[in-house]
PDB file of C-alpha atoms in Angstrom:
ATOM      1  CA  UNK A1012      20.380 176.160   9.341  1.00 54.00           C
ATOM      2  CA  UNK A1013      21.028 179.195  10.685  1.00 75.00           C
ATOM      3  CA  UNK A1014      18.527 181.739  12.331  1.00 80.00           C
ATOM      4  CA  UNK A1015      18.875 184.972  10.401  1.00 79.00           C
ATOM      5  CA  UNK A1016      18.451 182.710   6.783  1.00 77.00           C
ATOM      6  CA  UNK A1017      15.209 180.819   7.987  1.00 83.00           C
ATOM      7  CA  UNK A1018      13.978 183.684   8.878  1.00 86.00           C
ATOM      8  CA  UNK A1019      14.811 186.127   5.031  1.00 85.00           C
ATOM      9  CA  UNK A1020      13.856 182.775   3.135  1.00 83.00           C
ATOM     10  CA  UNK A1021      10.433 182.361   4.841  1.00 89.00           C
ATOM     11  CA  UNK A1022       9.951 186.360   4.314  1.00 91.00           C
ATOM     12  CA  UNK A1023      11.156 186.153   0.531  1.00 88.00           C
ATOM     13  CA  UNK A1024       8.348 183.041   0.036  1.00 89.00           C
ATOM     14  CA  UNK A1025       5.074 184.884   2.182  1.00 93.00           C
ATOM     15  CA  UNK A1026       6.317 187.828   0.372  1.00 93.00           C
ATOM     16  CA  UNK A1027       5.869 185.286  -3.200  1.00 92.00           C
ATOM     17  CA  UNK A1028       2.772 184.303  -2.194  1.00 93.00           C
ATOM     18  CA  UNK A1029       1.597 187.709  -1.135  1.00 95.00           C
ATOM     19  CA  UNK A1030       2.345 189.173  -5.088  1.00 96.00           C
ATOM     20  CA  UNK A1031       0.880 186.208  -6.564  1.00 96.00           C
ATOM     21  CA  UNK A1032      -2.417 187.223  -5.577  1.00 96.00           C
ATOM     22  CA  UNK A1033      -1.820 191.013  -5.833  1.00 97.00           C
ATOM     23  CA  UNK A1034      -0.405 190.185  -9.948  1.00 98.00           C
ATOM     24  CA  UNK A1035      -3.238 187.502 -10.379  1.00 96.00           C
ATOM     25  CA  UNK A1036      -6.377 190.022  -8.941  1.00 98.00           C
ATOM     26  CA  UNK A1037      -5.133 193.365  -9.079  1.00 98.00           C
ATOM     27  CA  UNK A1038      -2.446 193.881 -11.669  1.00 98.00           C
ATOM     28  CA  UNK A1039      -3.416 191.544 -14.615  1.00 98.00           C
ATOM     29  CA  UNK A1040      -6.841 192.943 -14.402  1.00 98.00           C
ATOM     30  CA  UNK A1041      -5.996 196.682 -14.358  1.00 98.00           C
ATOM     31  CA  UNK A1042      -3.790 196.440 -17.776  1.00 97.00           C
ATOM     32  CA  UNK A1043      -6.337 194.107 -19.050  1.00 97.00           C
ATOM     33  CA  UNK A1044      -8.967 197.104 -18.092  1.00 97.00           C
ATOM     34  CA  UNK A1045      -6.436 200.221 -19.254  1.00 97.00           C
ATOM     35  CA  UNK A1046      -3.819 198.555 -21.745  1.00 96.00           C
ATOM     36  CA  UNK A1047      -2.179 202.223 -22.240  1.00 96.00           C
ATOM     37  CA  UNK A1048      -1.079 202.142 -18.894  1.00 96.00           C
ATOM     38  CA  UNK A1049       0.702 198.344 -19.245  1.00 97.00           C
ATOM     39  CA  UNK A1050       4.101 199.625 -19.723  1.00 96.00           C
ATOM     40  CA  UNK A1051       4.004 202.120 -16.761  1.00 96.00           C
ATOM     41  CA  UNK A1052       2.178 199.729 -14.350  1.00 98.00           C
ATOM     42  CA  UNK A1053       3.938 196.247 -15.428  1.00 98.00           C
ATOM     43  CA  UNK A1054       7.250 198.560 -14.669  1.00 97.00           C
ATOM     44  CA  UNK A1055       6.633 199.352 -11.487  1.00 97.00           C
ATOM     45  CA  UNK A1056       5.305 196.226 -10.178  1.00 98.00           C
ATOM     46  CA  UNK A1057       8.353 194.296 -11.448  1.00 97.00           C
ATOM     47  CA  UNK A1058      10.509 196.931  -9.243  1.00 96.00           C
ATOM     48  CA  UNK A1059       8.222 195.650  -6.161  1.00 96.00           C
ATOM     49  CA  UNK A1060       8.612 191.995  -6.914  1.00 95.00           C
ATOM     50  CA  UNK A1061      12.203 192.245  -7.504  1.00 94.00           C
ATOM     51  CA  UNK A1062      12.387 194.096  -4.489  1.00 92.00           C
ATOM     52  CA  UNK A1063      10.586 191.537  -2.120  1.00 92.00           C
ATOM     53  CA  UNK A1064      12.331 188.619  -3.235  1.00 88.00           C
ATOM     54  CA  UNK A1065      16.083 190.206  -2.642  1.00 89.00           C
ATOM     55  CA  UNK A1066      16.174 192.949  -0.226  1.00 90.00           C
ATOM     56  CA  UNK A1067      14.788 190.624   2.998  1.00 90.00           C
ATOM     57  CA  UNK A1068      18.110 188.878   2.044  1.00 88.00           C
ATOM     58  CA  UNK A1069      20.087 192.196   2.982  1.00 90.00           C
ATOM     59  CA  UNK A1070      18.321 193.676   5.812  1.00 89.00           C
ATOM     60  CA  UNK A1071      16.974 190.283   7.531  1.00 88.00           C
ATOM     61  CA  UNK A1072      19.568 188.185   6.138  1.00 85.00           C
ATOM     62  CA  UNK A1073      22.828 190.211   6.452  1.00 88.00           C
ATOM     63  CA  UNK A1074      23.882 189.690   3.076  1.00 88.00           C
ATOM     64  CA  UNK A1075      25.253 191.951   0.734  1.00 90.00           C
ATOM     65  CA  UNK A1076      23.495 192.316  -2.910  1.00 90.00           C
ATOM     66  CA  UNK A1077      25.076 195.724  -4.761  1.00 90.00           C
ATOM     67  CA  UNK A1078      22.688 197.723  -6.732  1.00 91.00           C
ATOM     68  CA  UNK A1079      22.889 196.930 -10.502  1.00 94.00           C
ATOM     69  CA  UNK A1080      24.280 199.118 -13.104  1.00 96.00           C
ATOM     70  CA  UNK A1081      21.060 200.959 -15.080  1.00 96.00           C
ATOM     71  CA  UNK A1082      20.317 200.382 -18.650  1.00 97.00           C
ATOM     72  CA  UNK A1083      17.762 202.474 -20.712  1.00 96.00           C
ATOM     73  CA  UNK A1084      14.462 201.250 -21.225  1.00 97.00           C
ATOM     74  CA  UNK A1085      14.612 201.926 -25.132  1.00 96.00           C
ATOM     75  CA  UNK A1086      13.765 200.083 -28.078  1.00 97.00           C
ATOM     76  CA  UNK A1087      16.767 198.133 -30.096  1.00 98.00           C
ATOM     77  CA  UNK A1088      18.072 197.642 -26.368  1.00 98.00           C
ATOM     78  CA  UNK A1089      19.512 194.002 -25.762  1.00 99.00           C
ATOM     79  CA  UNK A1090      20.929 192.557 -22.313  1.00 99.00           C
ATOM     80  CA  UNK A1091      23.037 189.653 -22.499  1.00 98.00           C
ATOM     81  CA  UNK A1092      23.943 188.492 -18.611  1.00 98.00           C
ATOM     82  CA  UNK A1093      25.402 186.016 -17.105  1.00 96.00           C
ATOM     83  CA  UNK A1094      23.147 183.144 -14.930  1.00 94.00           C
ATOM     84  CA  UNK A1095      24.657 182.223 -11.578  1.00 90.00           C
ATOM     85  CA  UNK A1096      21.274 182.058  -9.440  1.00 88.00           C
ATOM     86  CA  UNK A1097      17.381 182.800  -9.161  1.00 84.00           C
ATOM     87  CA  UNK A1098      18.542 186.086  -7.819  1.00 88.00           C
ATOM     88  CA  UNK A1099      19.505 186.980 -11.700  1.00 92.00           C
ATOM     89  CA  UNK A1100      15.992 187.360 -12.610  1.00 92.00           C
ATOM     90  CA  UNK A1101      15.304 190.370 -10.207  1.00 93.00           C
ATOM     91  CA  UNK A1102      18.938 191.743 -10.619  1.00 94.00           C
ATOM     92  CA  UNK A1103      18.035 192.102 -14.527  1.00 96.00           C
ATOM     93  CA  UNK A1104      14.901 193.380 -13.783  1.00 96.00           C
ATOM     94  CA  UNK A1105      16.412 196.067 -11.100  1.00 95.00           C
ATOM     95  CA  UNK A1106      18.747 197.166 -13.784  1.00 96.00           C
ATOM     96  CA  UNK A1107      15.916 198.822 -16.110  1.00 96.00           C
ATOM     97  CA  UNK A1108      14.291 201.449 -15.064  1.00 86.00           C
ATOM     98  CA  UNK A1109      10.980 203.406 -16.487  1.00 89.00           C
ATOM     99  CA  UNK A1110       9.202 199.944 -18.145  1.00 94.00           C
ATOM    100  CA  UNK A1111      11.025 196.531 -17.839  1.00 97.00           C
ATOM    101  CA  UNK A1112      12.820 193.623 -19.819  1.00 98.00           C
ATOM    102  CA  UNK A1113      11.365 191.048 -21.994  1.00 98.00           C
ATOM    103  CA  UNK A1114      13.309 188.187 -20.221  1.00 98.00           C
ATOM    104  CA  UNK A1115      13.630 185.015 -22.401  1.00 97.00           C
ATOM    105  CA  UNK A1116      12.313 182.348 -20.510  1.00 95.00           C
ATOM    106  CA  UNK A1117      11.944 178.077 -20.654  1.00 92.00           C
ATOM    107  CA  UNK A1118       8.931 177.322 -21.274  1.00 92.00           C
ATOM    108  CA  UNK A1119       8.448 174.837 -18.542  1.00 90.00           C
ATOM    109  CA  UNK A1120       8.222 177.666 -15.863  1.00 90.00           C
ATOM    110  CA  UNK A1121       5.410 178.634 -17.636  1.00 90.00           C
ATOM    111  CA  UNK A1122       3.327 176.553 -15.571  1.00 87.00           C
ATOM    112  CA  UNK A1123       2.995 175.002 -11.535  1.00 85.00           C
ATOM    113  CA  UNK A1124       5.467 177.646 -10.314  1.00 87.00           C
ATOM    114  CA  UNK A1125       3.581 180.328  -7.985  1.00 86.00           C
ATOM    115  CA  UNK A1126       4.149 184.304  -9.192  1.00 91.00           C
ATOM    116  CA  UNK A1127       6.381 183.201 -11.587  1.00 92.00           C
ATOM    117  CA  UNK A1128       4.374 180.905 -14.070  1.00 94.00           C
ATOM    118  CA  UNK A1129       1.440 184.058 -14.058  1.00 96.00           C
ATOM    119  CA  UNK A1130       4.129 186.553 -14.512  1.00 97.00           C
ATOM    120  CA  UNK A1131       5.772 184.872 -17.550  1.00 96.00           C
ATOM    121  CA  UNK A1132       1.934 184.945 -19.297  1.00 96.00           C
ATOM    122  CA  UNK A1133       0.880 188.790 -18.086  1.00 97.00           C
ATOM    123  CA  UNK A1134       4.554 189.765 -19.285  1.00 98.00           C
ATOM    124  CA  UNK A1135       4.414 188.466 -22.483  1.00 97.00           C
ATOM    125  CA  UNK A1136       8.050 186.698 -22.400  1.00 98.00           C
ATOM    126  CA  UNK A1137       9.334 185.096 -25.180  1.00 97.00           C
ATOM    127  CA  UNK A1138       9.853 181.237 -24.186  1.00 96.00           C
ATOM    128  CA  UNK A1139      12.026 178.370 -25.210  1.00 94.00           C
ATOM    129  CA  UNK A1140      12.046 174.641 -24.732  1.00 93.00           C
ATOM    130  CA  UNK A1141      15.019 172.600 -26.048  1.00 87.00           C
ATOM    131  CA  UNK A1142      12.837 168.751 -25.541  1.00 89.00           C
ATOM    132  CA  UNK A1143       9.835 170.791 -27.599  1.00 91.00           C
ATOM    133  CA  UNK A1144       9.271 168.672 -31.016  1.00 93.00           C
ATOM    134  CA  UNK A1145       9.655 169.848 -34.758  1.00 93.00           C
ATOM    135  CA  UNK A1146       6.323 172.285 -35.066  1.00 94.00           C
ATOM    136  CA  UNK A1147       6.652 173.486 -31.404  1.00 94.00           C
ATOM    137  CA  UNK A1148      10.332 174.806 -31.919  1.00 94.00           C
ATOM    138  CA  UNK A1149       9.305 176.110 -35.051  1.00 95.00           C
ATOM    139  CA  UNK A1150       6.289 178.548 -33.309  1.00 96.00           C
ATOM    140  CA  UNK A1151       8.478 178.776 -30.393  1.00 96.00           C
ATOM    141  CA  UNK A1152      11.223 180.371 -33.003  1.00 96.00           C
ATOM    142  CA  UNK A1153       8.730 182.685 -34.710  1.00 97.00           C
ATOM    143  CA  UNK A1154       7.758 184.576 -31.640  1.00 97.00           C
ATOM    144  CA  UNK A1155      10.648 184.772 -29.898  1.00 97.00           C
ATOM    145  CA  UNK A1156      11.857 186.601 -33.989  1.00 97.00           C
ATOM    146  CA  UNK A1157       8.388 188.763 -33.841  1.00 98.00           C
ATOM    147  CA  UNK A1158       9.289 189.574 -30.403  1.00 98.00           C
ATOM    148  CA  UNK A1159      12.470 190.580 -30.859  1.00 98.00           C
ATOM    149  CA  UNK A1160      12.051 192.497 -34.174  1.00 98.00           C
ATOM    150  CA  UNK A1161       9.203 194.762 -32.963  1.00 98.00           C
ATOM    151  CA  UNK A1162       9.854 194.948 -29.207  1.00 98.00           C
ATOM    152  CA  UNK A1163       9.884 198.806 -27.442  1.00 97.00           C
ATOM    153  CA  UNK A1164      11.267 197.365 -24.611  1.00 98.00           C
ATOM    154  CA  UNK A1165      14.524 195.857 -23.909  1.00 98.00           C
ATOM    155  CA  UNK A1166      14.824 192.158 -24.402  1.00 99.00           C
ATOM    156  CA  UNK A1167      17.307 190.100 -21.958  1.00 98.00           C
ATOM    157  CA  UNK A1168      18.868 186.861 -22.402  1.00 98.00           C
ATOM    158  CA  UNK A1169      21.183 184.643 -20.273  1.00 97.00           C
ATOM    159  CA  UNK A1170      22.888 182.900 -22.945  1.00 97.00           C
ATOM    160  CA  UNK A1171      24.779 179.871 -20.864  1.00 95.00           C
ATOM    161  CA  UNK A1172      20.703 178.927 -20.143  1.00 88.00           C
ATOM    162  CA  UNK A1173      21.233 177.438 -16.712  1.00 85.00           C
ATOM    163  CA  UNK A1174      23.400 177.681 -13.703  1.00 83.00           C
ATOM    164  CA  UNK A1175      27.011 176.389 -13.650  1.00 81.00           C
ATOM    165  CA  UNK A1176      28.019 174.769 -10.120  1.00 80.00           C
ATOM    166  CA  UNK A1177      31.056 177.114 -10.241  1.00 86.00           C
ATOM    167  CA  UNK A1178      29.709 180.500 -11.387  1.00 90.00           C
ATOM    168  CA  UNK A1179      32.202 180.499 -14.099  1.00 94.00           C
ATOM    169  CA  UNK A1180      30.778 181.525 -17.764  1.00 96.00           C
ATOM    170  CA  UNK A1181      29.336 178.397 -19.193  1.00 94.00           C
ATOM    171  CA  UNK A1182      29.284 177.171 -22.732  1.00 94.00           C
ATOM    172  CA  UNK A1183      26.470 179.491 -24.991  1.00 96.00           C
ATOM    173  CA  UNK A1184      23.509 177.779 -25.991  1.00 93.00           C
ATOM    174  CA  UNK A1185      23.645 180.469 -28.917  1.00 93.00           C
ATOM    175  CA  UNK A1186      20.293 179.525 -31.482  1.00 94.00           C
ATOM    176  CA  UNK A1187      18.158 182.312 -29.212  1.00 96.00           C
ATOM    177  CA  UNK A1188      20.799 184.788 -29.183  1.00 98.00           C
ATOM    178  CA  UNK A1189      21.602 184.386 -32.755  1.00 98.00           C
ATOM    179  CA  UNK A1190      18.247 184.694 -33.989  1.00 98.00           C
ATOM    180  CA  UNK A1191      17.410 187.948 -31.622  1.00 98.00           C
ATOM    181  CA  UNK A1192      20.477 189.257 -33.265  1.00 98.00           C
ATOM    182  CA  UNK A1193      19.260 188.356 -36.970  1.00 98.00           C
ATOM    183  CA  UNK A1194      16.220 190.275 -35.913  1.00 98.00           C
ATOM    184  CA  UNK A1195      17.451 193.971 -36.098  1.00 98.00           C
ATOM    185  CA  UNK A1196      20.035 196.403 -35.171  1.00 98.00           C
ATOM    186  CA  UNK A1197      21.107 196.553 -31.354  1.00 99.00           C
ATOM    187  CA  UNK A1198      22.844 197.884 -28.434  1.00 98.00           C
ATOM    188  CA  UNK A1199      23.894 195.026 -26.405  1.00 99.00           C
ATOM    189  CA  UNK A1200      24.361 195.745 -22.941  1.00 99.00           C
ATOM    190  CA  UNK A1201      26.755 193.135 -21.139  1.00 99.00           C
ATOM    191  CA  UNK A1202      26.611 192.197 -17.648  1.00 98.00           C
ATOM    192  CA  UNK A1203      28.291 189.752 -15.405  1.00 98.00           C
ATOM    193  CA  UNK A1204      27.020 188.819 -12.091  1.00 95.00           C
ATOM    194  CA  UNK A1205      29.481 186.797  -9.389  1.00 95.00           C
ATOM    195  CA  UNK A1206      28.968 186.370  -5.641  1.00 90.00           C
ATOM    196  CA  UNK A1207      25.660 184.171  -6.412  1.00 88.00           C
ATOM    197  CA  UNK A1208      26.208 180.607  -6.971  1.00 86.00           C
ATOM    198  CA  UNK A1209      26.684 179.319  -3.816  1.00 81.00           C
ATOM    199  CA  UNK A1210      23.091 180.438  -3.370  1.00 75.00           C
ATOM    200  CA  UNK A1211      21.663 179.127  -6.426  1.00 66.00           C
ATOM    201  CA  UNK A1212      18.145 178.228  -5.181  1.00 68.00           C
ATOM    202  CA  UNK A1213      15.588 179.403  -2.519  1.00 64.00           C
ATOM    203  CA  UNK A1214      16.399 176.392  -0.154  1.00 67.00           C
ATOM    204  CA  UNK A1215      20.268 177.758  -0.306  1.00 70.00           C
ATOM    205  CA  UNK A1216      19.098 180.987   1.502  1.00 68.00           C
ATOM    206  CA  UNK A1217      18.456 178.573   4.686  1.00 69.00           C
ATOM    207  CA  UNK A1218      22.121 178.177   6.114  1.00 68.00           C
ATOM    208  CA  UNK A1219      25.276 181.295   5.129  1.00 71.00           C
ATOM    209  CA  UNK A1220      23.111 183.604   3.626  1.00 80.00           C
ATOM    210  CA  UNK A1221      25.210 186.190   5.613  1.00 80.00           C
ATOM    211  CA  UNK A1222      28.167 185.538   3.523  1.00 82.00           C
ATOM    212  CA  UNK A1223      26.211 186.153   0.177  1.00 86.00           C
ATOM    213  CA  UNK A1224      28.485 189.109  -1.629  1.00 89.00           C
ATOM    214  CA  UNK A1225      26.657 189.841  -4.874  1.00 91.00           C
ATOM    215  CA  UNK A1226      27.464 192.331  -7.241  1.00 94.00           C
ATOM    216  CA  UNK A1227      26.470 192.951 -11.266  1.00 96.00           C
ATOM    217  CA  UNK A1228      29.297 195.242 -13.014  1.00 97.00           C
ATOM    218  CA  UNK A1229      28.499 196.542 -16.544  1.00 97.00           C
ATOM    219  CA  UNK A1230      31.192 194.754 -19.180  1.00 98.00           C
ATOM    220  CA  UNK A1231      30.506 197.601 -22.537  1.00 98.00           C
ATOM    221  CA  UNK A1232      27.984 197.839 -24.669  1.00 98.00           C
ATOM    222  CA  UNK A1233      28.414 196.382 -28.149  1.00 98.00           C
ATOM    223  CA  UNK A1234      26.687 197.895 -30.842  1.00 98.00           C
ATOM    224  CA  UNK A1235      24.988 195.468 -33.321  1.00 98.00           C
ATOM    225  CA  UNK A1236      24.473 197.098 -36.821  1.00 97.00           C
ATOM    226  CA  UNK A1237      24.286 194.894 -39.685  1.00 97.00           C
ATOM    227  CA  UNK A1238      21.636 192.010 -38.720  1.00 97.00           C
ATOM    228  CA  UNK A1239      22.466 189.686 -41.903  1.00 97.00           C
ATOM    229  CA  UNK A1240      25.580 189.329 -40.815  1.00 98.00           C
ATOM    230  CA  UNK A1241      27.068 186.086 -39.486  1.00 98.00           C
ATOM    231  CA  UNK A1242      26.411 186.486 -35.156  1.00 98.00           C
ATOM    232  CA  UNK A1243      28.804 183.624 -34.346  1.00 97.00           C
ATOM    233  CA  UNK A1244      31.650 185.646 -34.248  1.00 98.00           C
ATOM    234  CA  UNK A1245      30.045 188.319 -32.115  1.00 98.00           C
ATOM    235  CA  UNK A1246      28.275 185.796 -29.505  1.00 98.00           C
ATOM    236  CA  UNK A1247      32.078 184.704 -29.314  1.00 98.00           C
ATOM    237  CA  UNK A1248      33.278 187.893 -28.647  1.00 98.00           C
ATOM    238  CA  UNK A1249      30.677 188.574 -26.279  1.00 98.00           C
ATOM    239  CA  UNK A1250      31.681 185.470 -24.765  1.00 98.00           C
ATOM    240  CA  UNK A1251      35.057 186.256 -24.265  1.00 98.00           C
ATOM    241  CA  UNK A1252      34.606 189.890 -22.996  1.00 98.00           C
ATOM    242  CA  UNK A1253      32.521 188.191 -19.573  1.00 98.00           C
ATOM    243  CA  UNK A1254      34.732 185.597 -19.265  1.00 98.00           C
ATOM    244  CA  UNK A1255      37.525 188.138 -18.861  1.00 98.00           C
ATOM    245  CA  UNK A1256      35.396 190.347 -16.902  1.00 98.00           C
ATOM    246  CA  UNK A1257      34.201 187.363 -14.733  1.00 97.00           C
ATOM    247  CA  UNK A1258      38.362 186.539 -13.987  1.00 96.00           C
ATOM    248  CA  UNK A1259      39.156 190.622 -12.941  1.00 96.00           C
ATOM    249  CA  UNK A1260      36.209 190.568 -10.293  1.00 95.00           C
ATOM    250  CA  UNK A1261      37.446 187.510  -8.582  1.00 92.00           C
ATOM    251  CA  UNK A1262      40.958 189.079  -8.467  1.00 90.00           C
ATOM    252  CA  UNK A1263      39.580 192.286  -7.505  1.00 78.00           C
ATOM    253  CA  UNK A1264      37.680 190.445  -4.533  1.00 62.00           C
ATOM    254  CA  UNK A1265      40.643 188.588  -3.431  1.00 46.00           C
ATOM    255  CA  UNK A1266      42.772 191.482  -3.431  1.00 42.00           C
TER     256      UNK A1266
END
């Protein structure tokens, strides 16, 4: 272990426990109290949180995490990203600014996980559980359709749904992203994230954090017009696009 990581991972988890009780008895109450002002409120205490769990990794930590590109907080907005690391979820969240995504989420962090597990019910995210039975999926399916089809925020999805041990894009678990798609009309924002997977969890942050290098880049936005149509091919080229993308940062960072 080395000094300089003990000392950003213990910051990053009092800093955790610190929002959990500011979200649990001061935020969820005030846009329970004033529900016109969830949007504007829920926005800028995502900024905070996303801010206290990755900038003590920077200054305290030495490591380098680049700004993310900026994506409009607008209905019919979609962000497809890459997953590489726990750092993703306050990356994506840094990259909208003005309200905040509607991350889809498995539903087992729902529960037992501090900030996180209170977050995922005052947000509202859509959830997802691949061992869920029959009746569950089916409910599960419905809301993450509603949610998608009358959202005014953006919605985000990281397609692979969990971490590959090499960062490289995994295979697409593609039933969520095909029925978002089947939902409406959108413009998909693409994003790929390297410099992360070495660092996938918190316990990671303990020993090298100081060599961390993380950077999002904005692939193109795809525009998604005709809803009935068949979303395989799309997800594929979608799929293809990061993959690419993914292949000209690592050449760029070796150069």
């Amino acid at each position: 272990m080395k000094l300089r990581g003990v000392v950003s991972f213990l910051t990053v988890i009092l800093g955790l426990v610190f929002c959990d009780l500011v979200q649990r008895f001061l935020i969820g109450p005030w846009v329970w109290l004033m529900p016109s002002s969830r949007v504007r409120v829920l926005g800028a205490w995502i900024q905070a949180m996303a801010w206290v769990t990755s900038r003590p990794l920077v200054f305290l930590g030495g490591a380098s995490i680049a700004r993310p590109p900026q994506i409009p907080c607008e209905p019919g907005v979609l962000i497809v990203m890459n997953h590489q690391s726990l750092l993703d979820i306050p990356t994506v969240c840094l990259s909208v600014s003005g309200g905040y995504p509607l991350i889809v989420t498995r539903k087992r962090y729902r529960r037992w996980i501090p900030l996180i597990s209170h977050m995922i019910r005052l947000y509202q995210y859509p959830v997802v559980d691949p061992r869920a039975n029959r009746q569950e999926t089916m409910r599960m399916k419905d809301n993450l359709r509603e949610v998608a089809r009358t959202s005014v925020l953006p919605v985000a999805i990281f397609p692979e749904g969990t971490r590959t041990k090499n960062g490289e894009i995994g295979r697409f678990k593609k039933a969520g992203l095909s029925l978002i798609l089947q939902a409406r009309p959108w413009k998909v924002y693409v994003l790929v994230g390297d410099g992360f997977w070495k660092y996938a969890k918190f316990t990671h942050f303990l020993s090298g954090i100081s060599e961390m290098n993380g950077e999002v880049e904005f692939v193109d936005m795809f525009e998604w017009d005709d809803p009935t149509a068949d979303p395989k091919p799309f997800i594929a080229e979608i799929r293809e696009r990061m993959i690419g993308h993914l292949a000209r940062m690592r050449e760029g960072s070796v150069a």
